[in-house]
PDB file of C-alpha atoms in Angstrom:
ATOM      1  CA  GLN A   1      -0.095   0.010  -0.008  1.00 83.00           C
ATOM      2  CA  VAL A   2       1.305   3.476  -0.931  1.00 91.00           C
ATOM      3  CA  GLN A   3      -0.220   6.726   0.178  1.00 94.00           C
ATOM      4  CA  LEU A   4       0.465   9.813  -2.003  1.00 96.00           C
ATOM      5  CA  VAL A   5      -0.021  13.371  -0.836  1.00 96.00           C
ATOM      6  CA  GLU A   6       0.615  16.271  -3.272  1.00 96.00           C
ATOM      7  CA  SER A   7       1.558  19.831  -2.209  1.00 96.00           C
ATOM      8  CA  GLY A   8       2.511  23.103  -3.852  1.00 96.00           C
ATOM      9  CA  GLY A   9      -0.321  23.982  -6.254  1.00 94.00           C
ATOM     10  CA  GLY A  10      -1.673  27.551  -6.511  1.00 97.00           C
ATOM     11  CA  LEU A  11      -2.280  30.497  -8.564  1.00 98.00           C
ATOM     12  CA  VAL A  12       0.425  31.841 -10.873  1.00 98.00           C
ATOM     13  CA  GLN A  13       0.410  34.130 -13.727  1.00 98.00           C
ATOM     14  CA  ALA A  14       1.119  33.036 -17.360  1.00 98.00           C
ATOM     15  CA  GLY A  15       4.895  32.801 -18.005  1.00 98.00           C
ATOM     16  CA  GLY A  16       5.509  32.041 -14.392  1.00 98.00           C
ATOM     17  CA  SER A  17       6.747  28.965 -12.439  1.00 98.00           C
ATOM     18  CA  LEU A  18       5.422  26.604  -9.834  1.00 98.00           C
ATOM     19  CA  ARG A  19       6.904  23.344  -8.292  1.00 98.00           C
ATOM     20  CA  ILE A  20       4.506  20.710  -7.029  1.00 98.00           C
ATOM     21  CA  SER A  21       5.606  17.818  -5.029  1.00 98.00           C
ATOM     22  CA  CYS A  22       4.253  14.268  -4.120  1.00 98.00           C
ATOM     23  CA  ALA A  23       5.163  12.422  -0.759  1.00 97.00           C
ATOM     24  CA  ALA A  24       4.756   8.810  -0.683  1.00 96.00           C
ATOM     25  CA  SER A  25       4.544   6.515   2.182  1.00 93.00           C
ATOM     26  CA  GLY A  26       6.123   2.909   2.097  1.00 78.00           C
ATOM     27  CA  SER A  27       9.538   1.498   1.900  1.00 70.00           C
ATOM     28  CA  THR A  28       9.246   0.459  -1.854  1.00 89.00           C
ATOM     29  CA  PHE A  29       8.793   3.744  -3.440  1.00 91.00           C
ATOM     30  CA  SER A  30      12.049   3.371  -5.661  1.00 91.00           C
ATOM     31  CA  PHE A  31      10.457   0.465  -7.341  1.00 92.00           C
ATOM     32  CA  TYR A  32       7.432   2.473  -8.748  1.00 95.00           C
ATOM     33  CA  SER A  33       7.195   4.527 -11.774  1.00 97.00           C
ATOM     34  CA  MET A  34       6.019   7.719 -10.866  1.00 97.00           C
ATOM     35  CA  ARG A  35       3.535  10.002 -12.966  1.00 98.00           C
ATOM     36  CA  TRP A  36       1.835  13.109 -12.926  1.00 98.00           C
ATOM     37  CA  TYR A  37      -1.600  13.510 -14.601  1.00 98.00           C
ATOM     38  CA  ARG A  38      -3.656  16.506 -14.930  1.00 98.00           C
ATOM     39  CA  GLN A  39      -7.416  16.953 -15.570  1.00 98.00           C
ATOM     40  CA  ALA A  40      -8.846  20.334 -16.489  1.00 96.00           C
ATOM     41  CA  PRO A  41     -12.597  21.045 -16.140  1.00 92.00           C
ATOM     42  CA  GLY A  42     -14.685  19.030 -18.963  1.00 94.00           C
ATOM     43  CA  LYS A  43     -11.654  17.098 -19.996  1.00 96.00           C
ATOM     44  CA  GLN A  44     -10.148  13.780 -19.707  1.00 97.00           C
ATOM     45  CA  ARG A  45      -7.347  13.133 -17.316  1.00 97.00           C
ATOM     46  CA  GLU A  46      -4.177  13.191 -19.218  1.00 98.00           C
ATOM     47  CA  LEU A  47      -0.475  11.961 -18.431  1.00 98.00           C
ATOM     48  CA  VAL A  48       2.023  15.006 -18.112  1.00 98.00           C
ATOM     49  CA  ALA A  49       5.244  13.376 -17.111  1.00 98.00           C
ATOM     50  CA  GLN A  50       6.631  10.102 -15.844  1.00 98.00           C
ATOM     51  CA  ILE A  51       9.723   8.846 -14.355  1.00 98.00           C
ATOM     52  CA  SER A  52      10.637   5.195 -14.095  1.00 96.00           C
ATOM     53  CA  SER A  53      12.309   3.396 -11.275  1.00 94.00           C
ATOM     54  CA  GLY A  54      15.473   3.675 -13.156  1.00 93.00           C
ATOM     55  CA  GLY A  55      15.041   7.490 -13.834  1.00 95.00           C
ATOM     56  CA  SER A  56      14.058   7.685 -17.190  1.00 97.00           C
ATOM     57  CA  THR A  57      11.677  10.400 -17.957  1.00 98.00           C
ATOM     58  CA  ASN A  58       8.864  11.039 -20.457  1.00 98.00           C
ATOM     59  CA  TYR A  59       6.770  14.124 -21.171  1.00 98.00           C
ATOM     60  CA  ALA A  60       3.640  14.925 -23.092  1.00 98.00           C
ATOM     61  CA  ASP A  61       4.414  16.991 -26.154  1.00 98.00           C
ATOM     62  CA  SER A  62       2.645  19.949 -24.701  1.00 97.00           C
ATOM     63  CA  VAL A  63       4.755  20.306 -21.817  1.00 98.00           C
ATOM     64  CA  LYS A  64       8.099  19.301 -23.247  1.00 98.00           C
ATOM     65  CA  GLY A  65      10.943  21.675 -22.560  1.00 97.00           C
ATOM     66  CA  ARG A  66       8.712  23.472 -19.826  1.00 98.00           C
ATOM     67  CA  PHE A  67       8.351  20.792 -17.092  1.00 98.00           C
ATOM     68  CA  THR A  68      10.650  18.651 -15.542  1.00 98.00           C
ATOM     69  CA  ILE A  69       9.830  15.360 -13.339  1.00 98.00           C
ATOM     70  CA  ALA A  70      12.325  14.309 -10.657  1.00 98.00           C
ATOM     71  CA  ARG A  71      12.402  11.893  -7.837  1.00 97.00           C
ATOM     72  CA  ASP A  72      14.383  11.481  -4.678  1.00 96.00           C
ATOM     73  CA  ASN A  73      14.301   7.792  -3.512  1.00 94.00           C
ATOM     74  CA  ALA A  74      15.819   8.607  -0.486  1.00 93.00           C
ATOM     75  CA  LYS A  75      12.910  11.158   0.808  1.00 95.00           C
ATOM     76  CA  ASN A  76      10.112   9.197  -1.059  1.00 96.00           C
ATOM     77  CA  THR A  77       9.349  12.071  -3.214  1.00 97.00           C
ATOM     78  CA  VAL A  78       8.494  13.187  -6.817  1.00 98.00           C
ATOM     79  CA  SER A  79       8.335  16.675  -8.009  1.00 98.00           C
ATOM     80  CA  LEU A  80       7.209  18.574 -11.024  1.00 98.00           C
ATOM     81  CA  GLN A  81       8.793  21.764 -11.804  1.00 98.00           C
ATOM     82  CA  MET A  82       6.624  23.838 -14.204  1.00 98.00           C
ATOM     83  CA  ASN A  83       8.134  26.908 -16.040  1.00 98.00           C
ATOM     84  CA  SER A  84       6.759  29.058 -18.601  1.00 98.00           C
ATOM     85  CA  LEU A  85       3.168  28.279 -17.453  1.00 98.00           C
ATOM     86  CA  LYS A  86       0.212  28.847 -19.758  1.00 98.00           C
ATOM     87  CA  PRO A  87      -3.415  29.171 -19.064  1.00 97.00           C
ATOM     88  CA  GLU A  88      -3.883  25.709 -20.902  1.00 96.00           C
ATOM     89  CA  ASP A  89      -1.889  24.235 -17.943  1.00 98.00           C
ATOM     90  CA  THR A  90      -4.649  24.974 -15.433  1.00 98.00           C
ATOM     91  CA  ALA A  91      -5.900  21.803 -14.054  1.00 98.00           C
ATOM     92  CA  VAL A  92      -5.839  19.533 -10.976  1.00 98.00           C
ATOM     93  CA  TYR A  93      -2.582  17.814 -11.001  1.00 98.00           C
ATOM     94  CA  TYR A  94      -2.472  14.101  -9.755  1.00 98.00           C
ATOM     95  CA  CYS A  95       0.512  12.091  -8.453  1.00 98.00           C
ATOM     96  CA  ASN A  96       0.237   8.452  -9.562  1.00 98.00           C
ATOM     97  CA  ALA A  97       2.397   5.429  -8.446  1.00 97.00           C
ATOM     98  CA  TYR A  98       2.473   2.425 -10.867  1.00 95.00           C
ATOM     99  CA  GLN A  99       4.303  -0.976 -10.796  1.00 93.00           C
ATOM    100  CA  LEU A 100       3.574  -3.838 -13.082  1.00 91.00           C
ATOM    101  CA  ARG A 101       3.412  -7.365 -11.616  1.00 91.00           C
ATOM    102  CA  ILE A 102       3.572 -10.581 -13.604  1.00 93.00           C
ATOM    103  CA  GLY A 103       0.514 -12.407 -13.610  1.00 94.00           C
ATOM    104  CA  LEU A 104      -1.298  -9.902 -11.022  1.00 94.00           C
ATOM    105  CA  PRO A 105      -3.062  -6.750 -11.276  1.00 93.00           C
ATOM    106  CA  PRO A 106      -0.631  -3.743 -11.268  1.00 92.00           C
ATOM    107  CA  TYR A 107      -0.127  -1.604  -8.150  1.00 93.00           C
ATOM    108  CA  ASP A 108      -1.719   1.755  -8.975  1.00 95.00           C
ATOM    109  CA  TYR A 109      -2.176   4.452  -6.501  1.00 96.00           C
ATOM    110  CA  TRP A 110      -3.341   8.027  -6.681  1.00 97.00           C
ATOM    111  CA  GLY A 111      -2.954  11.167  -4.523  1.00 97.00           C
ATOM    112  CA  GLN A 112      -5.878  13.582  -3.851  1.00 96.00           C
ATOM    113  CA  GLY A 113      -4.758  16.136  -6.384  1.00 97.00           C
ATOM    114  CA  THR A 114      -3.465  19.711  -6.286  1.00 97.00           C
ATOM    115  CA  GLN A 115      -5.176  22.661  -8.131  1.00 98.00           C
ATOM    116  CA  VAL A 116      -2.886  24.741 -10.457  1.00 98.00           C
ATOM    117  CA  THR A 117      -4.400  27.668 -11.926  1.00 98.00           C
ATOM    118  CA  VAL A 118      -2.619  30.109 -14.385  1.00 98.00           C
ATOM    119  CA  SER A 119      -3.812  33.095 -14.960  1.00 97.00           C
ATOM    120  CA  SER A 120      -3.539  35.010 -18.443  1.00 93.00           C
TER     121      SER A 120
END
């Protein structure tokens, strides 16, 4: 069982920066792929960025070059540094911990979400 708690959301002007974080409980954090999703009003939840247990990263095209995901396995945290923010980045951002298991359903845990609002 993994519990995830996001923090750091808020209101920022377009062009500004914000860093959101996710603190995870449990001793096996390093084995999980960690992901940030977001969901804007009236839209489907979308994957923004992910970092594997080995540190490989992937980003949605819409945030490449602006967002950076990082993890600290010693502190059981994952962060998302968001620069050059745009109004279309406004959404609730969710932290997700995911781990495939052979022959079993994957481990798939979610945080409660943190609101990021970018004003124009």
